[in-house]
PDB file of C-alpha atoms and ligand atoms in Angstrom:
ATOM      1  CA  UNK A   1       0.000   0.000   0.000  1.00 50.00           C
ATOM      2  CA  UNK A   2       1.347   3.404  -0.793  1.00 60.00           C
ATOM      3  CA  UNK A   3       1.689   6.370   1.907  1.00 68.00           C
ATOM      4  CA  UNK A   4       0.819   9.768   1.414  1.00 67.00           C
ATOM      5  CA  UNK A   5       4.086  10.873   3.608  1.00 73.00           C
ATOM      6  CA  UNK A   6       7.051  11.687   1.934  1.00 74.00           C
ATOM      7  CA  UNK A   7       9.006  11.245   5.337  1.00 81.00           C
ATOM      8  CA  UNK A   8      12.175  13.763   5.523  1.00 88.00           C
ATOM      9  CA  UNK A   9      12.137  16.510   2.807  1.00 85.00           C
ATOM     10  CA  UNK A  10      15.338  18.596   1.572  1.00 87.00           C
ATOM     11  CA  UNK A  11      13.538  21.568  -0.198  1.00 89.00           C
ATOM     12  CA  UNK A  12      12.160  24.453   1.521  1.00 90.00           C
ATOM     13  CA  UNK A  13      14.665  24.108   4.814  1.00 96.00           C
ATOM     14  CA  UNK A  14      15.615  27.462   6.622  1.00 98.00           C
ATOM     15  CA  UNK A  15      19.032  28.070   6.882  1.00 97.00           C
ATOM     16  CA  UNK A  16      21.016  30.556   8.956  1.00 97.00           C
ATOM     17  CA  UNK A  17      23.663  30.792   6.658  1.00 97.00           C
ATOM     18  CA  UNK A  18      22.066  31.311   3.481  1.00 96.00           C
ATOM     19  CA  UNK A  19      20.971  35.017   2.219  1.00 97.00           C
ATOM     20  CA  UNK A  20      18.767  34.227   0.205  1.00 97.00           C
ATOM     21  CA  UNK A  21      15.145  35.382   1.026  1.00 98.00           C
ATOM     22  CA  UNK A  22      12.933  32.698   2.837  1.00 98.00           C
ATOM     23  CA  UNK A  23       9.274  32.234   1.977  1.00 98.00           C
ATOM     24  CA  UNK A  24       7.230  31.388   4.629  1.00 98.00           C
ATOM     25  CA  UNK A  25       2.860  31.049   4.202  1.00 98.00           C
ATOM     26  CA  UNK A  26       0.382  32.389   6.545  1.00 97.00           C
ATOM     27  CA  UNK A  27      -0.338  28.543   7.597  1.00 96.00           C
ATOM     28  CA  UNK A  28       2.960  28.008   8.335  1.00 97.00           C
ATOM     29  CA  UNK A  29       3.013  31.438  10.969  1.00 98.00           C
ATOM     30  CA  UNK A  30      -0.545  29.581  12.347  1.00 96.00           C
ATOM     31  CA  UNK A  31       1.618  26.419  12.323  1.00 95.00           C
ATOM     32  CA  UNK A  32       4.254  28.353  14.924  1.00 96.00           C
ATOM     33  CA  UNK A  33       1.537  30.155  17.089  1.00 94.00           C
ATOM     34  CA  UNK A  34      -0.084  26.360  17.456  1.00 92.00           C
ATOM     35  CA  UNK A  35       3.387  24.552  18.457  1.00 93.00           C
ATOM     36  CA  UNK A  36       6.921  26.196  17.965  1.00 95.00           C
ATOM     37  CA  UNK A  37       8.040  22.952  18.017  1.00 94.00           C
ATOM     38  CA  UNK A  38       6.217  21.523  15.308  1.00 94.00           C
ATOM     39  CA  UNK A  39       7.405  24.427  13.166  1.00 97.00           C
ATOM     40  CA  UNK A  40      10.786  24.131  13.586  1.00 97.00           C
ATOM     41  CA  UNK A  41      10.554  20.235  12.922  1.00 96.00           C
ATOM     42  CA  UNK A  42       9.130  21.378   9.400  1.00 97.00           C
ATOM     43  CA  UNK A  43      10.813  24.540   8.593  1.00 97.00           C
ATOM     44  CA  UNK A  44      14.370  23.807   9.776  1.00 97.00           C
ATOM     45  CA  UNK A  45      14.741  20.421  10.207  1.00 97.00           C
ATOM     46  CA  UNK A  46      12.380  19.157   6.949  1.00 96.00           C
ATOM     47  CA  UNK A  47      10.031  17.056   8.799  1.00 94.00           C
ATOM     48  CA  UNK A  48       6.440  17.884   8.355  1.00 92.00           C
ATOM     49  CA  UNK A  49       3.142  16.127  10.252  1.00 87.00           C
ATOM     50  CA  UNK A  50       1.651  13.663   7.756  1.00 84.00           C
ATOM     51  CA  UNK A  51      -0.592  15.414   5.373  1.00 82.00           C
ATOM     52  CA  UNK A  52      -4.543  15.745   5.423  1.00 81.00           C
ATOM     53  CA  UNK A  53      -7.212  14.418   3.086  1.00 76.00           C
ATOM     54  CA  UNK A  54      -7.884  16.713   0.096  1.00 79.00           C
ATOM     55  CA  UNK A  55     -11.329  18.319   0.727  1.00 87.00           C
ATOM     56  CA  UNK A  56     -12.348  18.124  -2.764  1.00 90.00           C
ATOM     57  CA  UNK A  57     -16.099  19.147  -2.095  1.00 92.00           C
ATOM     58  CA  UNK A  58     -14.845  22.355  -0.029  1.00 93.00           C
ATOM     59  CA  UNK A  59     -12.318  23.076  -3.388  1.00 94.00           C
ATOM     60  CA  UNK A  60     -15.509  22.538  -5.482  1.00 95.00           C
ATOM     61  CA  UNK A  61     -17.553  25.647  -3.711  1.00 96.00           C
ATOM     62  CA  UNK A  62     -14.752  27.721  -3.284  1.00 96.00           C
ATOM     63  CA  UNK A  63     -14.080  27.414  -6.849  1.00 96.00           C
ATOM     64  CA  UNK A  64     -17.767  28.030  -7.837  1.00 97.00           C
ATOM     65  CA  UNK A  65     -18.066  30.869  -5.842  1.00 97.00           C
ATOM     66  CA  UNK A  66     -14.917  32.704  -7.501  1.00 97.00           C
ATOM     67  CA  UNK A  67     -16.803  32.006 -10.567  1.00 97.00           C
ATOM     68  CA  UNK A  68     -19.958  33.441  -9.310  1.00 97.00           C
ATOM     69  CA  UNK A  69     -18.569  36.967  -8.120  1.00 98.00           C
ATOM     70  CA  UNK A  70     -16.209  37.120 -11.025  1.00 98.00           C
ATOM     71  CA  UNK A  71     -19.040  37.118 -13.418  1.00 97.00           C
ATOM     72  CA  UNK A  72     -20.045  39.847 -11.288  1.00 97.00           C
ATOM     73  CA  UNK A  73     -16.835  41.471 -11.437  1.00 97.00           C
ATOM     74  CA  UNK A  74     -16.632  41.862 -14.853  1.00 96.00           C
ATOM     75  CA  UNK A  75     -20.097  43.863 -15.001  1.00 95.00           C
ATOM     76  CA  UNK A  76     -18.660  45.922 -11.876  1.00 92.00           C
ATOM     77  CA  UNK A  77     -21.830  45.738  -9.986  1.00 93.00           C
ATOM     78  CA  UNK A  78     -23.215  44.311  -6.598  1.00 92.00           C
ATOM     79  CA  UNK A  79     -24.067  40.970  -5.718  1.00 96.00           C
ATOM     80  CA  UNK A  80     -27.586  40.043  -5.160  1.00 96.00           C
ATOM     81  CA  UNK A  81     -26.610  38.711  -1.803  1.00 96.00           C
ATOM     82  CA  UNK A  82     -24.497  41.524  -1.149  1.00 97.00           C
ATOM     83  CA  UNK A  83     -27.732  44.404  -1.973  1.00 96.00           C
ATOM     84  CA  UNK A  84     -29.691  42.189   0.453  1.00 96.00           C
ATOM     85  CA  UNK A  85     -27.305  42.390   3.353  1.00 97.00           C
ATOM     86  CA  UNK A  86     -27.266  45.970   2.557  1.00 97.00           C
ATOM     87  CA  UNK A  87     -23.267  45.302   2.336  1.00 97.00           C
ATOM     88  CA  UNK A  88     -21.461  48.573   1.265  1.00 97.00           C
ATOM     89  CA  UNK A  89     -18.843  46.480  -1.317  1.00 97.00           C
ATOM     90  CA  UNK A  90     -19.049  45.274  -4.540  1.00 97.00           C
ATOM     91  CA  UNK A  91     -16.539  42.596  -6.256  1.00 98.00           C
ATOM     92  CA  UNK A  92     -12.727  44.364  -6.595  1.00 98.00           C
ATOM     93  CA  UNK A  93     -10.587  44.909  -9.798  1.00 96.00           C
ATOM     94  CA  UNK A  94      -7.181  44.672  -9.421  1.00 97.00           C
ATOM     95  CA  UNK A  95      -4.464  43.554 -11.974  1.00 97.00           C
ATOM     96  CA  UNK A  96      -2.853  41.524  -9.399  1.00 98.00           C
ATOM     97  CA  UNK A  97      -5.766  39.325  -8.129  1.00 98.00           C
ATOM     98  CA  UNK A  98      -5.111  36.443  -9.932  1.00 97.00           C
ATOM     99  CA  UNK A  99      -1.644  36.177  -8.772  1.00 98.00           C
ATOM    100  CA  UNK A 100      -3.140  36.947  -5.216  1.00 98.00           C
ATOM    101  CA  UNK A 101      -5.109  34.420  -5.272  1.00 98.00           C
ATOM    102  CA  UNK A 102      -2.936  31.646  -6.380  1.00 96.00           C
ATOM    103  CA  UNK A 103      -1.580  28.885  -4.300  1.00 92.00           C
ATOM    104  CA  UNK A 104       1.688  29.116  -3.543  1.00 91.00           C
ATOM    105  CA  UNK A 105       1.919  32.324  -4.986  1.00 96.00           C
ATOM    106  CA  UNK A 106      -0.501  34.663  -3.608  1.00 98.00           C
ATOM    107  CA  UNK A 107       0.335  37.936  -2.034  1.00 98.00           C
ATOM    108  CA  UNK A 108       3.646  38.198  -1.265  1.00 98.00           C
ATOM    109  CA  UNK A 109       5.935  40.999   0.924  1.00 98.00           C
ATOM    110  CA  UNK A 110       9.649  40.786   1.743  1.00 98.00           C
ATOM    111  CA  UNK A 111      10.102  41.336   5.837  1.00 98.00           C
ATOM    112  CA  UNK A 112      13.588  42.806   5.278  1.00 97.00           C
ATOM    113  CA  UNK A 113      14.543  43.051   8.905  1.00 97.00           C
ATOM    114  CA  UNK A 114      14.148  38.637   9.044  1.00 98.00           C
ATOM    115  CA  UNK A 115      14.733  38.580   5.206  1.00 98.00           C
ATOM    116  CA  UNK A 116      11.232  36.266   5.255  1.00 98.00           C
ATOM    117  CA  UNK A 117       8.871  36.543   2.366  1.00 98.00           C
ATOM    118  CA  UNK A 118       5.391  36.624   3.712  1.00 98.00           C
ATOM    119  CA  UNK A 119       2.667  34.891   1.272  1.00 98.00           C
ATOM    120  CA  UNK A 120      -1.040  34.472   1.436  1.00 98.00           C
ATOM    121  CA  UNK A 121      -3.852  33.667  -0.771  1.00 98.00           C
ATOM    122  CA  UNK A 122      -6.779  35.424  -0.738  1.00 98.00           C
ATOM    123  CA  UNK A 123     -10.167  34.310  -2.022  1.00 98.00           C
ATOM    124  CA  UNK A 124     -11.493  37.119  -3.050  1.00 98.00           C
ATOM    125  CA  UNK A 125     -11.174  40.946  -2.762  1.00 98.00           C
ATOM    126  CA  UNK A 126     -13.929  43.513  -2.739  1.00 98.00           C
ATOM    127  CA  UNK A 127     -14.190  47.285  -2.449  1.00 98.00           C
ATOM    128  CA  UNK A 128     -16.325  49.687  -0.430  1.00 97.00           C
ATOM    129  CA  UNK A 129     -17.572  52.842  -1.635  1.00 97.00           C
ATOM    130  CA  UNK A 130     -14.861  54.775   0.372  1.00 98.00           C
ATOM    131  CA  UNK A 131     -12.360  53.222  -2.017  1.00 97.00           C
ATOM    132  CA  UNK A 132     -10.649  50.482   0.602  1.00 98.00           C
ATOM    133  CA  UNK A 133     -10.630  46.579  -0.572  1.00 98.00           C
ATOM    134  CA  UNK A 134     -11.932  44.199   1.672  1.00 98.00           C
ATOM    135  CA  UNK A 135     -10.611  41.238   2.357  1.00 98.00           C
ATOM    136  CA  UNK A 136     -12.713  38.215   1.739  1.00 98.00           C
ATOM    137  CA  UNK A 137     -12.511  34.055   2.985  1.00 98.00           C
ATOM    138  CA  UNK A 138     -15.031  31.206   1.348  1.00 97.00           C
ATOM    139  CA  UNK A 139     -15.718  28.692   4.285  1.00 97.00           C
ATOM    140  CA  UNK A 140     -17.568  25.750   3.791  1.00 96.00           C
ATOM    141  CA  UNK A 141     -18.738  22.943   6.120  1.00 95.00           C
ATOM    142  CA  UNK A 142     -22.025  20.921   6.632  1.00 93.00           C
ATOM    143  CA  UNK A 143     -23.290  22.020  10.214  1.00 92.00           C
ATOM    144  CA  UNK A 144     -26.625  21.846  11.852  1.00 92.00           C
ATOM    145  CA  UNK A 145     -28.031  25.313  12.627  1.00 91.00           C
ATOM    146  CA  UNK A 146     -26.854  28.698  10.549  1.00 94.00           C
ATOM    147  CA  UNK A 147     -23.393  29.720  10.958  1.00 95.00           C
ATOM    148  CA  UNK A 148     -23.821  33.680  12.202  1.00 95.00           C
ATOM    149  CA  UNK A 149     -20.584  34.443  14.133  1.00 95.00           C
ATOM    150  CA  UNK A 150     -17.321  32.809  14.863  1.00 94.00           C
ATOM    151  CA  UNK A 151     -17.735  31.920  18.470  1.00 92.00           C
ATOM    152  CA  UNK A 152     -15.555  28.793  18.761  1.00 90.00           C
ATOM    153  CA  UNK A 153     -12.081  28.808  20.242  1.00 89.00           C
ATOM    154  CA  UNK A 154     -10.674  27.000  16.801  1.00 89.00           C
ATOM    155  CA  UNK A 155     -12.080  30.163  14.829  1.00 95.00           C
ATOM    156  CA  UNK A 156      -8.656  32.422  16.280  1.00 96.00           C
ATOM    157  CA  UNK A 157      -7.182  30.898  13.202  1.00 96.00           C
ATOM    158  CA  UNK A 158      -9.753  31.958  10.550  1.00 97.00           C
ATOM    159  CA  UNK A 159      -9.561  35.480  12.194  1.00 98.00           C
ATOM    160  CA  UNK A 160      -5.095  35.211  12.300  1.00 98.00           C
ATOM    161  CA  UNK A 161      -5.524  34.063   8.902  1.00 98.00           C
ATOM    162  CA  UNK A 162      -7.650  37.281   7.710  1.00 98.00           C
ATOM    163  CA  UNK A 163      -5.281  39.526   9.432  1.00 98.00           C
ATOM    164  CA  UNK A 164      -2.489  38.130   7.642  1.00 98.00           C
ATOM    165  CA  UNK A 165      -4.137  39.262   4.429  1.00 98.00           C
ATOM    166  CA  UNK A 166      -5.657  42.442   5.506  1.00 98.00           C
ATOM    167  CA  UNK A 167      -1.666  43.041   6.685  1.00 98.00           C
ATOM    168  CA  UNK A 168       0.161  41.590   3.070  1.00 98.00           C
ATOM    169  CA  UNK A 169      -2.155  43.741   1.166  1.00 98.00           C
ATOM    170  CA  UNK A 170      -1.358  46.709   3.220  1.00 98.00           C
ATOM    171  CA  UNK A 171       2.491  46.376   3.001  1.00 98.00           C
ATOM    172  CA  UNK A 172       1.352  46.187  -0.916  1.00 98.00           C
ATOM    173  CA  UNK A 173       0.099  49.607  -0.216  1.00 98.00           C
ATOM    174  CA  UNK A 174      -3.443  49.084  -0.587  1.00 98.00           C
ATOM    175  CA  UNK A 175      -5.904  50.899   1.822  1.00 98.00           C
ATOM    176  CA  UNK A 176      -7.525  48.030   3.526  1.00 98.00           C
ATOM    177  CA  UNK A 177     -10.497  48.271   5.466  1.00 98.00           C
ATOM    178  CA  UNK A 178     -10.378  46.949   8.986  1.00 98.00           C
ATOM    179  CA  UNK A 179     -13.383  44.839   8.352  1.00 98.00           C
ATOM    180  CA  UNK A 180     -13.479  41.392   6.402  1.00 98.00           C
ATOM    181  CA  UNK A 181     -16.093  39.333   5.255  1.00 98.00           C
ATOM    182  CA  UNK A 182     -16.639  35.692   5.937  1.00 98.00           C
ATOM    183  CA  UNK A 183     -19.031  34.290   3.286  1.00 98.00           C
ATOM    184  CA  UNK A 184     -19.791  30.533   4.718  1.00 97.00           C
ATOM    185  CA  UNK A 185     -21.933  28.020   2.418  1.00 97.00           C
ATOM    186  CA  UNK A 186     -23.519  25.416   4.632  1.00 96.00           C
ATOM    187  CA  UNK A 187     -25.003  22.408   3.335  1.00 96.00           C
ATOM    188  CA  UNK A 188     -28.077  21.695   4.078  1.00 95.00           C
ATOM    189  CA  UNK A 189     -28.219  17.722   5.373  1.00 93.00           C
ATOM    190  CA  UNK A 190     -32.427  17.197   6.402  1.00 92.00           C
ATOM    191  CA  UNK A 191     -33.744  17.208   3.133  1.00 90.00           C
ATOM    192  CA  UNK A 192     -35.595  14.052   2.738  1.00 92.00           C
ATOM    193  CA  UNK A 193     -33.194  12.987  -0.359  1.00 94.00           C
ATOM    194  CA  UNK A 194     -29.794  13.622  -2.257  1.00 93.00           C
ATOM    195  CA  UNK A 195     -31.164  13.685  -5.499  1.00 94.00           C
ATOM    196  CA  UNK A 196     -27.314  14.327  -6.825  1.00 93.00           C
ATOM    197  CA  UNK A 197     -27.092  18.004  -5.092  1.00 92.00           C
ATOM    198  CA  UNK A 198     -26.369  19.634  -2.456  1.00 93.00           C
ATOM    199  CA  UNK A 199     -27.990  22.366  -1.071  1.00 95.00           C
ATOM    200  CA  UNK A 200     -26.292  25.542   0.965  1.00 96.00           C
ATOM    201  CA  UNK A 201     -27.375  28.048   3.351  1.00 96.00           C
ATOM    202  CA  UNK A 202     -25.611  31.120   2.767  1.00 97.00           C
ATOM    203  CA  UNK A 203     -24.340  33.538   5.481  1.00 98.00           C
ATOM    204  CA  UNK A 204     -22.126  36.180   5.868  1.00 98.00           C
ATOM    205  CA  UNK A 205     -20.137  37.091   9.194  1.00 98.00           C
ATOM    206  CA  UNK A 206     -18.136  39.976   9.468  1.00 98.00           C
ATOM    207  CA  UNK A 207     -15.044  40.513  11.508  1.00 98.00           C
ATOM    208  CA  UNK A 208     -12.678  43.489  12.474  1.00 98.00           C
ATOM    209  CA  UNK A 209      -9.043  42.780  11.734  1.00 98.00           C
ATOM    210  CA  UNK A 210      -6.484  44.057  14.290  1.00 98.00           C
ATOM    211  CA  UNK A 211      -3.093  43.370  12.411  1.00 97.00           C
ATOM    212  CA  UNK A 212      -0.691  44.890  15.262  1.00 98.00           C
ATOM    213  CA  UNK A 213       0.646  41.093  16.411  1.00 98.00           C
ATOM    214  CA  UNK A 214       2.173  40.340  12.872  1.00 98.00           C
ATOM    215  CA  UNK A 215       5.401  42.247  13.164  1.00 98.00           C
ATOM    216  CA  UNK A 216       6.203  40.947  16.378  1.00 98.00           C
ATOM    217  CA  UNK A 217       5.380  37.213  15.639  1.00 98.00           C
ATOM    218  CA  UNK A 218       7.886  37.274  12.297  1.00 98.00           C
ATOM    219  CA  UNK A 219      10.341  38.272  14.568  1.00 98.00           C
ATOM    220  CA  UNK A 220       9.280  35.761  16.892  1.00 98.00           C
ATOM    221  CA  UNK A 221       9.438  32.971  14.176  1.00 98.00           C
ATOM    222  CA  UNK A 222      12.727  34.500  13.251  1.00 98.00           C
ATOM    223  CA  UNK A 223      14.348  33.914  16.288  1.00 98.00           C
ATOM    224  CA  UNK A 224      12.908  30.297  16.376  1.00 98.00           C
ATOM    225  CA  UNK A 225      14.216  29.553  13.086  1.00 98.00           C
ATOM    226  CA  UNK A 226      17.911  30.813  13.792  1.00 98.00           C
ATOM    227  CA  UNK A 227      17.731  28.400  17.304  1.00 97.00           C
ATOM    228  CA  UNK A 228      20.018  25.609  17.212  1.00 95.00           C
ATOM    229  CA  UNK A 229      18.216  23.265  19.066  1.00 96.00           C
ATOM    230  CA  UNK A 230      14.482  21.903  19.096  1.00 96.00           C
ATOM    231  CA  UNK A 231      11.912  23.934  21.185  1.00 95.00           C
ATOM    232  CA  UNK A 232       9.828  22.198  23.596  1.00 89.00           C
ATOM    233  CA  UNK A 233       6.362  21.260  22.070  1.00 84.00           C
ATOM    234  CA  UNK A 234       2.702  21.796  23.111  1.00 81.00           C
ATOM    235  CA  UNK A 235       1.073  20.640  26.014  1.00 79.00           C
ATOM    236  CA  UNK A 236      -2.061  20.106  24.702  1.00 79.00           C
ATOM    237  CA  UNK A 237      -0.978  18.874  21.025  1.00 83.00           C
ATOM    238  CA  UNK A 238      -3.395  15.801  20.169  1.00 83.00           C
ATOM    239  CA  UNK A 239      -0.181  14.000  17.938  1.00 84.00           C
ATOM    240  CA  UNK A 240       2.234  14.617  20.728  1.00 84.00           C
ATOM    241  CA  UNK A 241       0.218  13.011  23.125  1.00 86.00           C
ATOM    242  CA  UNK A 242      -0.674  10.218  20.574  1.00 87.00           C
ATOM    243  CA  UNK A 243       3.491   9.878  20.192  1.00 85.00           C
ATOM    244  CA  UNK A 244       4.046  10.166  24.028  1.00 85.00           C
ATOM    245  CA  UNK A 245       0.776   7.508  24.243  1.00 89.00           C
ATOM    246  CA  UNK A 246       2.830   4.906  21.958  1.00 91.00           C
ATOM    247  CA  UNK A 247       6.174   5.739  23.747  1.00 89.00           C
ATOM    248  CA  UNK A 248       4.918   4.982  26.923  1.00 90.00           C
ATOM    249  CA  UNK A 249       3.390   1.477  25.683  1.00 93.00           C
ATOM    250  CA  UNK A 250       6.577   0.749  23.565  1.00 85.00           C
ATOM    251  CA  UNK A 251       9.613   1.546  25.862  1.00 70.00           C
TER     252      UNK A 251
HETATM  253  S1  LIG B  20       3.010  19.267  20.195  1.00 52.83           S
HETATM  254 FE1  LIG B  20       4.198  17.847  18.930  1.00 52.83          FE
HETATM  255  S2  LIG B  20       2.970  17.171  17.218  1.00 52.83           S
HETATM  256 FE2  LIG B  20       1.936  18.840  18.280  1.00 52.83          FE
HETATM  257  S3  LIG B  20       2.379  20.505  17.127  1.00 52.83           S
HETATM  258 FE3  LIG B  20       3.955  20.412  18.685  1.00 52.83          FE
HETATM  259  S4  LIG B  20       5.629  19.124  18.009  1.00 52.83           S
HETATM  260 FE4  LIG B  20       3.919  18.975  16.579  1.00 52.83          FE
END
């Protein structure tokens, strides 16, 4: 049977001595906040945790939905959606978003002070009628109930992960509005049959950045990646405790 771990990797390793420019994503700074450890394992040493299961279904909406507001886009007018939220923004032109919003890619800002490239990719970018974009995140999931705010202790990360955007497109020099939109399509799972579709509830949830912890993480991250030796890990880190589980039955 084949594995979906690659085990030890030699690309993509931080290292102190080199002056080239170091990318590093806005899941890998979420990746640090979450276990220092963990990060270092993958960004220094080349060992990353196992990877997840593609979520080809969440891929499918997010890519429908670009579709959807691009059409819009292109007509520069409002969404439906948007009118009946009475939400001041309308789909964004930029010459850059398709680069922004590519994997791998995205936006992009050199930290000169740590020499670390910052990236991010955004889903989609609209404008206000004061003239700032807005940052925008697709979420989909299949919940009972509507989705109306982001109350849960696992939602820091969705709100980390719009700062990081709302910051990148500021050190582009954009003027970025404080707020950003959450647009989450729920599917609906009591209808009496499949009938080969899905159906979403649509809600929006909006959420005021605050971007001032960014500056002092990198440097943070910095310092962790010029350590020469292993920080500890989490305490409350569901593989570690798997790994310390099977240690303590094995040794
Ligand atoms: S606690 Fe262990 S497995 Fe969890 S994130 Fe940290 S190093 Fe990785």
């Amino acid at each position: 049977m084949s594995s979906f771990y690659k085990g030890k990797r030699t690309r993509n390793i931080y290292n102190p001595d080199d002056s080239k420019p170091f990318k590093l994503s806005r899941s890998k700074i979420d990746r640090f906040i979450e276990c220092p450890r963990c990060f270092y394992l993958d960004r220094r040493l080349g060992v990353d945790r196992p990877p997840g299961f593609p979520f080809n279904l969440n891929s499918a909406v997010d890519s429908l939905l670009k579709n959807e507001f691009d059409a819009i886009r292109i007509k520069n007018a409002q969404h439906p959606f948007l009118l009946e939220k009475n939400i001041d923004a309308r789909p964004a032109q930029h010459e850059k978003l398709d680069k922004w919003r590519e994997n791998f890619v995205g936006i992009q800002y050199h930290h000169e002070e740590t020499n670390l490239i910052i990236t991010g990719a955004i889903d989609d970018l609209w404008q206000n009628s004061k003239h700032e974009y807005i940052v925008v995140d697709y979420k989909s999931t299949a919940k009972k109930g509507r989705i109306e705010a982001l109350d849960q202790g696992w939602h820091a990360g969705y709100k980390r992960q719009m700062e990081i955007y709302q910051w990148l497109l500021r050190k582009n020099n954009l003027l970025v509005s404080d707020t950003g939109y959450f647009l989450y399509a729920n599917g609906i799972t009591d209808r009496p049959s499949f009938d080969a579709r899905l159906e979403f509830d649509m809600t929006i949830i909006s959420y005021e950045g605050h971007d001032d912890w960014i500056d002092g993480t990198i440097e943070e991250i910095y310092g962790c990646l010029n350590k020469d030796f292993i920080p500890k890990s989490s305490s409350n880190c569901d593989y570690c405790c798997y790994q310390k589980a099977i240690d303590s039955v094995i040794f």
